[in-house]
């Protein structure tokens, strides 16, 4: 599945456990030898929600939250149970989703967090406008929306050498759990162009949590309204930072294909080990 080109392999582990160690995740994520994805999503049973969503990046690392994947999982669950609302538990917190106009999915992404320890940062800093610079880009905002983000506001998002500077910022010692990196260009107060380097995945065509973080960081600095369209490489998400302090993300979810992983895949892993 994909959300605006941010693509996922979605596995259903509610009825049987899957032997998904680091090697299996990385091989599945290999676009030449496996299936290929930005993130691998495993749907598991939950005693509290309709399902638990586990998220691994293409490098094998497990992460807390993924907004585009939440829309995809919500679509599958609503199709399965015939409801127009579902709840999804994640390491980054509880998410509620519902269907909207034209088949779009709206997800309540919860409340943003701004304290430097919540991002987390390695040292105390004002997260609205950080005393930090890298490669000539400075004064970003930092937001945790279930996972950590740093947002730089730039005159021209397309001009940023994202593939070069993204991994450098991701691995900067200031970010002890690494960081998702956004470069945002304010088009007007209701439209923002954003490009993203995702922690553990690299450049992706869309990032739902990154869009949420970008809108919140912009609104905090009065660069935008509290509701705006975030224009990503893969399309547009509508993000609203509501009066209740919750972030609402609206966008599409698309199924590309489905299939089964053959026994030979697991045998190859065993032989490689």
PDB file of N, CA and C in Angstrom, residues 47-143:
ATOM      1  N   UNK A  47      -5.643  -5.623  22.886  1.00  0.00           N
ATOM      2  CA  UNK A  47      -6.743  -5.730  23.852  1.00  0.00           C
ATOM      3  C   UNK A  47      -7.458  -4.393  24.038  1.00  0.00           C
ATOM      4  N   UNK A  48      -6.827  -3.305  23.578  1.00  0.00           N
ATOM      5  CA  UNK A  48      -7.367  -1.966  23.820  1.00  0.00           C
ATOM      6  C   UNK A  48      -7.978  -1.342  22.579  1.00  0.00           C
ATOM      7  N   UNK A  49      -7.369  -1.589  21.420  1.00  0.00           N
ATOM      8  CA  UNK A  49      -7.797  -0.947  20.177  1.00  0.00           C
ATOM      9  C   UNK A  49      -8.252  -2.003  19.173  1.00  0.00           C
ATOM     10  N   UNK A  50      -8.698  -1.548  17.992  1.00  0.00           N
ATOM     11  CA  UNK A  50      -9.062  -2.500  16.939  1.00  0.00           C
ATOM     12  C   UNK A  50      -7.858  -3.301  16.477  1.00  0.00           C
ATOM     13  N   UNK A  51      -6.665  -2.704  16.569  1.00  0.00           N
ATOM     14  CA  UNK A  51      -5.436  -3.416  16.208  1.00  0.00           C
ATOM     15  C   UNK A  51      -4.243  -2.633  16.727  1.00  0.00           C
ATOM     16  N   UNK A  52      -3.111  -3.328  16.811  1.00  0.00           N
ATOM     17  CA  UNK A  52      -1.826  -2.674  17.105  1.00  0.00           C
ATOM     18  C   UNK A  52      -1.027  -2.616  15.814  1.00  0.00           C
ATOM     19  N   UNK A  53      -0.426  -1.470  15.529  1.00  0.00           N
ATOM     20  CA  UNK A  53       0.366  -1.278  14.320  1.00  0.00           C
ATOM     21  C   UNK A  53       1.839  -1.174  14.696  1.00  0.00           C
ATOM     22  N   UNK A  54       2.648  -2.152  14.240  1.00  0.00           N
ATOM     23  CA  UNK A  54       4.088  -2.133  14.483  1.00  0.00           C
ATOM     24  C   UNK A  54       4.790  -1.651  13.215  1.00  0.00           C
ATOM     25  N   UNK A  55       5.812  -0.812  13.375  1.00  0.00           N
ATOM     26  CA  UNK A  55       6.427  -0.126  12.237  1.00  0.00           C
ATOM     27  C   UNK A  55       7.929  -0.360  12.232  1.00  0.00           C
ATOM     28  N   UNK A  56       8.447  -0.857  11.118  1.00  0.00           N
ATOM     29  CA  UNK A  56       9.895  -0.973  10.912  1.00  0.00           C
ATOM     30  C   UNK A  56      10.288  -0.173   9.675  1.00  0.00           C
ATOM     31  N   UNK A  57      11.367   0.562   9.774  1.00  0.00           N
ATOM     32  CA  UNK A  57      11.916   1.242   8.613  1.00  0.00           C
ATOM     33  C   UNK A  57      12.669   0.255   7.726  1.00  0.00           C
ATOM     34  N   UNK A  58      13.033   0.710   6.546  1.00  0.00           N
ATOM     35  CA  UNK A  58      13.728  -0.161   5.602  1.00  0.00           C
ATOM     36  C   UNK A  58      15.087  -0.613   6.122  1.00  0.00           C
ATOM     37  N   UNK A  59      15.687   0.142   7.042  1.00  0.00           N
ATOM     38  CA  UNK A  59      16.973  -0.270   7.613  1.00  0.00           C
ATOM     39  C   UNK A  59      16.804  -1.281   8.731  1.00  0.00           C
ATOM     40  N   UNK A  60      15.562  -1.673   9.031  1.00  0.00           N
ATOM     41  CA  UNK A  60      15.290  -2.670  10.057  1.00  0.00           C
ATOM     42  C   UNK A  60      14.931  -2.104  11.406  1.00  0.00           C
ATOM     43  N   UNK A  61      15.156  -0.816  11.604  1.00  0.00           N
ATOM     44  CA  UNK A  61      14.881  -0.205  12.897  1.00  0.00           C
ATOM     45  C   UNK A  61      13.392  -0.033  13.142  1.00  0.00           C
ATOM     46  N   UNK A  62      12.972  -0.272  14.388  1.00  0.00           N
ATOM     47  CA  UNK A  62      11.566  -0.098  14.745  1.00  0.00           C
ATOM     48  C   UNK A  62      11.337   1.336  15.200  1.00  0.00           C
ATOM     49  N   UNK A  63      10.243   1.937  14.739  1.00  0.00           N
ATOM     50  CA  UNK A  63       9.925   3.327  15.066  1.00  0.00           C
ATOM     51  C   UNK A  63       8.521   3.415  15.643  1.00  0.00           C
ATOM     52  N   UNK A  64       8.208   4.622  16.146  1.00  0.00           N
ATOM     53  CA  UNK A  64       7.024   4.765  16.981  1.00  0.00           C
ATOM     54  C   UNK A  64       5.735   5.036  16.205  1.00  0.00           C
ATOM     55  N   UNK A  65       5.817   5.818  15.142  1.00  0.00           N
ATOM     56  CA  UNK A  65       4.587   6.317  14.529  1.00  0.00           C
ATOM     57  C   UNK A  65       4.791   6.527  13.040  1.00  0.00           C
ATOM     58  N   UNK A  66       3.692   6.437  12.278  1.00  0.00           N
ATOM     59  CA  UNK A  66       3.729   6.699  10.844  1.00  0.00           C
ATOM     60  C   UNK A  66       2.326   7.073  10.401  1.00  0.00           C
ATOM     61  N   UNK A  67       2.130   8.324  10.041  1.00  0.00           N
ATOM     62  CA  UNK A  67       0.795   8.807   9.702  1.00  0.00           C
ATOM     63  C   UNK A  67       0.245   8.228   8.416  1.00  0.00           C
ATOM     64  N   UNK A  68       1.063   8.140   7.362  1.00  0.00           N
ATOM     65  CA  UNK A  68       0.579   7.575   6.114  1.00  0.00           C
ATOM     66  C   UNK A  68       0.204   6.106   6.285  1.00  0.00           C
ATOM     67  N   UNK A  69       1.002   5.372   7.065  1.00  0.00           N
ATOM     68  CA  UNK A  69       0.687   3.969   7.316  1.00  0.00           C
ATOM     69  C   UNK A  69      -0.589   3.830   8.132  1.00  0.00           C
ATOM     70  N   UNK A  70      -0.826   4.762   9.049  1.00  0.00           N
ATOM     71  CA  UNK A  70      -2.051   4.704   9.852  1.00  0.00           C
ATOM     72  C   UNK A  70      -3.285   4.787   8.958  1.00  0.00           C
ATOM     73  N   UNK A  71      -3.238   5.623   7.915  1.00  0.00           N
ATOM     74  CA  UNK A  71      -4.376   5.701   6.996  1.00  0.00           C
ATOM     75  C   UNK A  71      -4.555   4.383   6.245  1.00  0.00           C
ATOM     76  N   UNK A  72      -3.442   3.750   5.866  1.00  0.00           N
ATOM     77  CA  UNK A  72      -3.525   2.483   5.143  1.00  0.00           C
ATOM     78  C   UNK A  72      -4.108   1.385   6.029  1.00  0.00           C
ATOM     79  N   UNK A  73      -3.597   1.270   7.247  1.00  0.00           N
ATOM     80  CA  UNK A  73      -4.106   0.248   8.162  1.00  0.00           C
ATOM     81  C   UNK A  73      -5.572   0.514   8.491  1.00  0.00           C
ATOM     82  N   UNK A  74      -5.926   1.780   8.705  1.00  0.00           N
ATOM     83  CA  UNK A  74      -7.326   2.122   8.981  1.00  0.00           C
ATOM     84  C   UNK A  74      -8.227   1.700   7.834  1.00  0.00           C
ATOM     85  N   UNK A  75      -7.768   1.899   6.597  1.00  0.00           N
ATOM     86  CA  UNK A  75      -8.553   1.494   5.427  1.00  0.00           C
ATOM     87  C   UNK A  75      -8.822  -0.005   5.435  1.00  0.00           C
ATOM     88  N   UNK A  76      -7.783  -0.793   5.707  1.00  0.00           N
ATOM     89  CA  UNK A  76      -7.942  -2.244   5.751  1.00  0.00           C
ATOM     90  C   UNK A  76      -8.899  -2.669   6.855  1.00  0.00           C
ATOM     91  N   UNK A  77      -8.748  -2.076   8.037  1.00  0.00           N
ATOM     92  CA  UNK A  77      -9.579  -2.466   9.172  1.00  0.00           C
ATOM     93  C   UNK A  77     -11.038  -2.080   8.952  1.00  0.00           C
ATOM     94  N   UNK A  78     -11.273  -0.899   8.388  1.00  0.00           N
ATOM     95  CA  UNK A  78     -12.657  -0.469   8.145  1.00  0.00           C
ATOM     96  C   UNK A  78     -13.310  -1.321   7.054  1.00  0.00           C
ATOM     97  N   UNK A  79     -12.538  -1.686   6.058  1.00  0.00           N
ATOM     98  CA  UNK A  79     -13.062  -2.578   5.021  1.00  0.00           C
ATOM     99  C   UNK A  79     -13.420  -3.938   5.626  1.00  0.00           C
ATOM    100  N   UNK A  80     -12.625  -4.400   6.560  1.00  0.00           N
ATOM    101  CA  UNK A  80     -12.812  -5.704   7.178  1.00  0.00           C
ATOM    102  C   UNK A  80     -14.016  -5.739   8.120  1.00  0.00           C
ATOM    103  N   UNK A  81     -14.172  -4.677   8.928  1.00  0.00           N
ATOM    104  CA  UNK A  81     -15.235  -4.722   9.949  1.00  0.00           C
ATOM    105  C   UNK A  81     -16.490  -3.934   9.567  1.00  0.00           C
ATOM    106  N   UNK A  82     -16.466  -3.268   8.416  1.00  0.00           N
ATOM    107  CA  UNK A  82     -17.644  -2.558   7.949  1.00  0.00           C
ATOM    108  C   UNK A  82     -17.965  -1.279   8.700  1.00  0.00           C
ATOM    109  N   UNK A  83     -17.013  -0.795   9.492  1.00  0.00           N
ATOM    110  CA  UNK A  83     -17.220   0.434  10.245  1.00  0.00           C
ATOM    111  C   UNK A  83     -16.606   1.622   9.516  1.00  0.00           C
ATOM    112  N   UNK A  84     -16.992   2.837   9.927  1.00  0.00           N
ATOM    113  CA  UNK A  84     -16.362   4.020   9.345  1.00  0.00           C
ATOM    114  C   UNK A  84     -15.413   4.706  10.322  1.00  0.00           C
ATOM    115  N   UNK A  85     -15.172   4.064  11.475  1.00  0.00           N
ATOM    116  CA  UNK A  85     -14.164   4.550  12.426  1.00  0.00           C
ATOM    117  C   UNK A  85     -13.415   3.349  12.998  1.00  0.00           C
ATOM    118  N   UNK A  86     -12.134   3.544  13.279  1.00  0.00           N
ATOM    119  CA  UNK A  86     -11.334   2.491  13.921  1.00  0.00           C
ATOM    120  C   UNK A  86     -10.331   3.147  14.867  1.00  0.00           C
ATOM    121  N   UNK A  87      -9.835   2.360  15.798  1.00  0.00           N
ATOM    122  CA  UNK A  87      -8.770   2.811  16.703  1.00  0.00           C
ATOM    123  C   UNK A  87      -7.548   1.931  16.485  1.00  0.00           C
ATOM    124  N   UNK A  88      -6.369   2.566  16.501  1.00  0.00           N
ATOM    125  CA  UNK A  88      -5.105   1.869  16.241  1.00  0.00           C
ATOM    126  C   UNK A  88      -4.125   2.239  17.352  1.00  0.00           C
ATOM    127  N   UNK A  89      -3.554   1.224  17.976  1.00  0.00           N
ATOM    128  CA  UNK A  89      -2.537   1.449  19.000  1.00  0.00           C
ATOM    129  C   UNK A  89      -1.159   1.345  18.353  1.00  0.00           C
ATOM    130  N   UNK A  90      -0.232   2.215  18.758  1.00  0.00           N
ATOM    131  CA  UNK A  90       1.134   2.195  18.259  1.00  0.00           C
ATOM    132  C   UNK A  90       2.094   2.485  19.403  1.00  0.00           C
ATOM    133  N   UNK A  91       3.379   2.285  19.165  1.00  0.00           N
ATOM    134  CA  UNK A  91       4.375   2.649  20.170  1.00  0.00           C
ATOM    135  C   UNK A  91       4.364   4.154  20.442  1.00  0.00           C
ATOM    136  N   UNK A  92       3.915   4.933  19.442  1.00  0.00           N
ATOM    137  CA  UNK A  92       3.871   6.384  19.591  1.00  0.00           C
ATOM    138  C   UNK A  92       2.580   6.902  20.182  1.00  0.00           C
ATOM    139  N   UNK A  93       1.626   6.006  20.486  1.00  0.00           N
ATOM    140  CA  UNK A  93       0.365   6.443  21.082  1.00  0.00           C
ATOM    141  C   UNK A  93      -0.841   5.927  20.322  1.00  0.00           C
ATOM    142  N   UNK A  94      -1.996   6.258  20.848  1.00  0.00           N
ATOM    143  CA  UNK A  94      -3.283   5.796  20.341  1.00  0.00           C
ATOM    144  C   UNK A  94      -3.743   6.711  19.208  1.00  0.00           C
ATOM    145  N   UNK A  95      -4.226   6.114  18.094  1.00  0.00           N
ATOM    146  CA  UNK A  95      -4.711   6.881  16.956  1.00  0.00           C
ATOM    147  C   UNK A  95      -6.150   6.484  16.652  1.00  0.00           C
ATOM    148  N   UNK A  96      -6.998   7.467  16.387  1.00  0.00           N
ATOM    149  CA  UNK A  96      -8.367   7.219  15.935  1.00  0.00           C
ATOM    150  C   UNK A  96      -8.489   7.694  14.493  1.00  0.00           C
ATOM    151  N   UNK A  97      -9.150   6.884  13.670  1.00  0.00           N
ATOM    152  CA  UNK A  97      -9.281   7.219  12.251  1.00  0.00           C
ATOM    153  C   UNK A  97     -10.729   7.084  11.815  1.00  0.00           C
ATOM    154  N   UNK A  98     -11.109   7.868  10.791  1.00  0.00           N
ATOM    155  CA  UNK A  98     -12.455   7.790  10.240  1.00  0.00           C
ATOM    156  C   UNK A  98     -12.416   8.088   8.753  1.00  0.00           C
ATOM    157  N   UNK A  99     -13.429   7.597   8.042  1.00  0.00           N
ATOM    158  CA  UNK A  99     -13.539   7.894   6.621  1.00  0.00           C
ATOM    159  C   UNK A  99     -14.125   9.287   6.441  1.00  0.00           C
ATOM    160  N   UNK A 100     -13.767   9.908   5.319  1.00  0.00           N
ATOM    161  CA  UNK A 100     -14.282  11.240   5.028  1.00  0.00           C
ATOM    162  C   UNK A 100     -14.755  11.325   3.596  1.00  0.00           C
ATOM    163  N   UNK A 101     -14.838  12.550   3.097  1.00  0.00           N
ATOM    164  CA  UNK A 101     -15.311  12.786   1.737  1.00  0.00           C
ATOM    165  C   UNK A 101     -14.341  12.188   0.720  1.00  0.00           C
ATOM    166  N   UNK A 102     -14.918  11.680  -0.378  1.00  0.00           N
ATOM    167  CA  UNK A 102     -14.136  11.162  -1.511  1.00  0.00           C
ATOM    168  C   UNK A 102     -13.198  10.032  -1.112  1.00  0.00           C
ATOM    169  N   UNK A 103     -13.556   9.296  -0.045  1.00  0.00           N
ATOM    170  CA  UNK A 103     -12.743   8.168   0.364  1.00  0.00           C
ATOM    171  C   UNK A 103     -11.480   8.531   1.114  1.00  0.00           C
ATOM    172  N   UNK A 104     -11.295   9.798   1.447  1.00  0.00           N
ATOM    173  CA  UNK A 104     -10.123  10.207   2.214  1.00  0.00           C
ATOM    174  C   UNK A 104     -10.267   9.750   3.662  1.00  0.00           C
ATOM    175  N   UNK A 105      -9.134   9.552   4.313  1.00  0.00           N
ATOM    176  CA  UNK A 105      -9.091   9.085   5.694  1.00  0.00           C
ATOM    177  C   UNK A 105      -8.535  10.204   6.576  1.00  0.00           C
ATOM    178  N   UNK A 106      -9.231  10.468   7.680  1.00  0.00           N
ATOM    179  CA  UNK A 106      -8.745  11.438   8.658  1.00  0.00           C
ATOM    180  C   UNK A 106      -8.290  10.699   9.901  1.00  0.00           C
ATOM    181  N   UNK A 107      -7.072  10.997  10.355  1.00  0.00           N
ATOM    182  CA  UNK A 107      -6.510  10.369  11.542  1.00  0.00           C
ATOM    183  C   UNK A 107      -6.240  11.436  12.593  1.00  0.00           C
ATOM    184  N   UNK A 108      -6.735  11.195  13.795  1.00  0.00           N
ATOM    185  CA  UNK A 108      -6.384  12.023  14.951  1.00  0.00           C
ATOM    186  C   UNK A 108      -5.016  11.565  15.425  1.00  0.00           C
ATOM    187  N   UNK A 109      -4.000  12.396  15.186  1.00  0.00           N
ATOM    188  CA  UNK A 109      -2.616  12.026  15.486  1.00  0.00           C
ATOM    189  C   UNK A 109      -2.214  12.373  16.917  1.00  0.00           C
ATOM    190  N   UNK A 110      -3.150  12.885  17.704  1.00  0.00           N
ATOM    191  CA  UNK A 110      -2.834  13.209  19.083  1.00  0.00           C
ATOM    192  C   UNK A 110      -2.224  14.585  19.231  1.00  0.00           C
ATOM    193  N   UNK A 111      -1.636  14.844  20.375  1.00  0.00           N
ATOM    194  CA  UNK A 111      -1.095  16.157  20.702  1.00  0.00           C
ATOM    195  C   UNK A 111       0.404  16.233  20.409  1.00  0.00           C
ATOM    196  N   UNK A 112       0.881  17.385  19.933  1.00  0.00           N
ATOM    197  CA  UNK A 112       2.320  17.559  19.736  1.00  0.00           C
ATOM    198  C   UNK A 112       3.025  17.821  21.052  1.00  0.00           C
ATOM    199  N   UNK A 113       4.319  17.523  21.091  1.00  0.00           N
ATOM    200  CA  UNK A 113       5.128  17.760  22.285  1.00  0.00           C
ATOM    201  C   UNK A 113       6.346  18.583  21.894  1.00  0.00           C
ATOM    202  N   UNK A 114       6.672  19.558  22.745  1.00  0.00           N
ATOM    203  CA  UNK A 114       7.705  20.537  22.398  1.00  0.00           C
ATOM    204  C   UNK A 114       8.885  20.576  23.365  1.00  0.00           C
ATOM    205  N   UNK A 115       8.742  20.018  24.553  1.00  0.00           N
ATOM    206  CA  UNK A 115       9.838  20.059  25.508  1.00  0.00           C
ATOM    207  C   UNK A 115      11.066  19.363  24.919  1.00  0.00           C
ATOM    208  N   UNK A 116      12.246  19.943  25.129  1.00  0.00           N
ATOM    209  CA  UNK A 116      13.457  19.415  24.508  1.00  0.00           C
ATOM    210  C   UNK A 116      13.707  17.960  24.900  1.00  0.00           C
ATOM    211  N   UNK A 117      13.266  17.578  26.105  1.00  0.00           N
ATOM    212  CA  UNK A 117      13.449  16.191  26.539  1.00  0.00           C
ATOM    213  C   UNK A 117      12.476  15.258  25.841  1.00  0.00           C
ATOM    214  N   UNK A 118      11.367  15.801  25.316  1.00  0.00           N
ATOM    215  CA  UNK A 118      10.365  14.982  24.635  1.00  0.00           C
ATOM    216  C   UNK A 118      10.702  14.732  23.177  1.00  0.00           C
ATOM    217  N   UNK A 119      11.623  15.517  22.612  1.00  0.00           N
ATOM    218  CA  UNK A 119      11.919  15.338  21.178  1.00  0.00           C
ATOM    219  C   UNK A 119      12.572  13.975  20.896  1.00  0.00           C
ATOM    220  N   UNK A 120      13.669  13.525  21.557  1.00  0.00           N
ATOM    221  CA  UNK A 120      14.493  14.249  22.525  1.00  0.00           C
ATOM    222  C   UNK A 120      15.694  14.916  21.866  1.00  0.00           C
ATOM    223  N   UNK A 121      16.212  15.951  22.579  1.00  0.00           N
ATOM    224  CA  UNK A 121      17.469  16.592  22.219  1.00  0.00           C
ATOM    225  C   UNK A 121      18.526  16.234  23.255  1.00  0.00           C
ATOM    226  N   UNK A 122      19.775  16.401  22.884  1.00  0.00           N
ATOM    227  CA  UNK A 122      20.871  16.067  23.792  1.00  0.00           C
ATOM    228  C   UNK A 122      21.088  17.140  24.850  1.00  0.00           C
ATOM    229  N   UNK A 123      20.557  18.335  24.599  1.00  0.00           N
ATOM    230  CA  UNK A 123      20.717  19.415  25.577  1.00  0.00           C
ATOM    231  C   UNK A 123      19.518  20.349  25.507  1.00  0.00           C
ATOM    232  N   UNK A 124      19.343  21.143  26.544  1.00  0.00           N
ATOM    233  CA  UNK A 124      18.198  22.048  26.623  1.00  0.00           C
ATOM    234  C   UNK A 124      18.249  23.083  25.510  1.00  0.00           C
ATOM    235  N   UNK A 125      17.092  23.335  24.907  1.00  0.00           N
ATOM    236  CA  UNK A 125      17.034  24.270  23.780  1.00  0.00           C
ATOM    237  C   UNK A 125      15.588  24.691  23.567  1.00  0.00           C
ATOM    238  N   UNK A 126      15.399  25.928  23.083  1.00  0.00           N
ATOM    239  CA  UNK A 126      14.072  26.403  22.700  1.00  0.00           C
ATOM    240  C   UNK A 126      13.677  25.723  21.399  1.00  0.00           C
ATOM    241  N   UNK A 127      12.663  24.862  21.436  1.00  0.00           N
ATOM    242  CA  UNK A 127      12.321  24.065  20.254  1.00  0.00           C
ATOM    243  C   UNK A 127      11.476  24.811  19.236  1.00  0.00           C
ATOM    244  N   UNK A 128      11.002  26.014  19.562  1.00  0.00           N
ATOM    245  CA  UNK A 128      10.254  26.783  18.574  1.00  0.00           C
ATOM    246  C   UNK A 128      11.193  27.363  17.519  1.00  0.00           C
ATOM    247  N   UNK A 129      12.367  27.799  17.962  1.00  0.00           N
ATOM    248  CA  UNK A 129      13.382  28.319  17.062  1.00  0.00           C
ATOM    249  C   UNK A 129      14.736  27.954  17.655  1.00  0.00           C
ATOM    250  N   UNK A 130      15.284  26.843  17.208  1.00  0.00           N
ATOM    251  CA  UNK A 130      16.446  26.255  17.857  1.00  0.00           C
ATOM    252  C   UNK A 130      17.735  26.989  17.520  1.00  0.00           C
ATOM    253  N   UNK A 131      18.613  27.080  18.484  1.00  0.00           N
ATOM    254  CA  UNK A 131      19.951  27.625  18.270  1.00  0.00           C
ATOM    255  C   UNK A 131      20.819  26.528  17.655  1.00  0.00           C
ATOM    256  N   UNK A 132      20.505  26.208  16.406  1.00  0.00           N
ATOM    257  CA  UNK A 132      21.160  25.098  15.722  1.00  0.00           C
ATOM    258  C   UNK A 132      21.235  25.430  14.236  1.00  0.00           C
ATOM    259  N   UNK A 133      22.335  25.090  13.620  1.00  0.00           N
ATOM    260  CA  UNK A 133      22.471  25.276  12.180  1.00  0.00           C
ATOM    261  C   UNK A 133      23.273  24.130  11.596  1.00  0.00           C
ATOM    262  N   UNK A 134      23.036  23.881  10.310  1.00  0.00           N
ATOM    263  CA  UNK A 134      23.784  22.833   9.614  1.00  0.00           C
ATOM    264  C   UNK A 134      23.740  23.134   8.123  1.00  0.00           C
ATOM    265  N   UNK A 135      24.902  23.210   7.523  1.00  0.00           N
ATOM    266  CA  UNK A 135      24.984  23.413   6.080  1.00  0.00           C
ATOM    267  C   UNK A 135      24.387  24.718   5.598  1.00  0.00           C
ATOM    268  N   UNK A 136      24.361  25.732   6.457  1.00  0.00           N
ATOM    269  CA  UNK A 136      23.797  27.014   6.086  1.00  0.00           C
ATOM    270  C   UNK A 136      22.318  27.151   6.381  1.00  0.00           C
ATOM    271  N   UNK A 137      21.691  26.115   6.907  1.00  0.00           N
ATOM    272  CA  UNK A 137      20.280  26.160   7.298  1.00  0.00           C
ATOM    273  C   UNK A 137      20.213  26.257   8.816  1.00  0.00           C
ATOM    274  N   UNK A 138      19.391  27.184   9.311  1.00  0.00           N
ATOM    275  CA  UNK A 138      19.427  27.416  10.751  1.00  0.00           C
ATOM    276  C   UNK A 138      18.035  27.664  11.327  1.00  0.00           C
ATOM    277  N   UNK A 139      18.002  27.762  12.656  1.00  0.00           N
ATOM    278  CA  UNK A 139      16.813  28.085  13.449  1.00  0.00           C
ATOM    279  C   UNK A 139      15.594  27.216  13.107  1.00  0.00           C
ATOM    280  N   UNK A 140      15.762  25.889  13.091  1.00  0.00           N
ATOM    281  CA  UNK A 140      14.607  25.029  12.834  1.00  0.00           C
ATOM    282  C   UNK A 140      13.709  24.950  14.064  1.00  0.00           C
ATOM    283  N   UNK A 141      12.534  24.392  13.876  1.00  0.00           N
ATOM    284  CA  UNK A 141      11.675  24.025  14.996  1.00  0.00           C
ATOM    285  C   UNK A 141      11.723  22.523  15.189  1.00  0.00           C
ATOM    286  N   UNK A 142      11.506  22.065  16.413  1.00  0.00           N
ATOM    287  CA  UNK A 142      11.488  20.634  16.698  1.00  0.00           C
ATOM    288  C   UNK A 142      10.148  20.274  17.328  1.00  0.00           C
ATOM    289  N   UNK A 143       9.587  19.160  16.898  1.00  0.00           N
ATOM    290  CA  UNK A 143       8.279  18.708  17.375  1.00  0.00           C
ATOM    291  C   UNK A 143       8.306  17.189  17.478  1.00  0.00           C
TER     292      UNK A 143
END
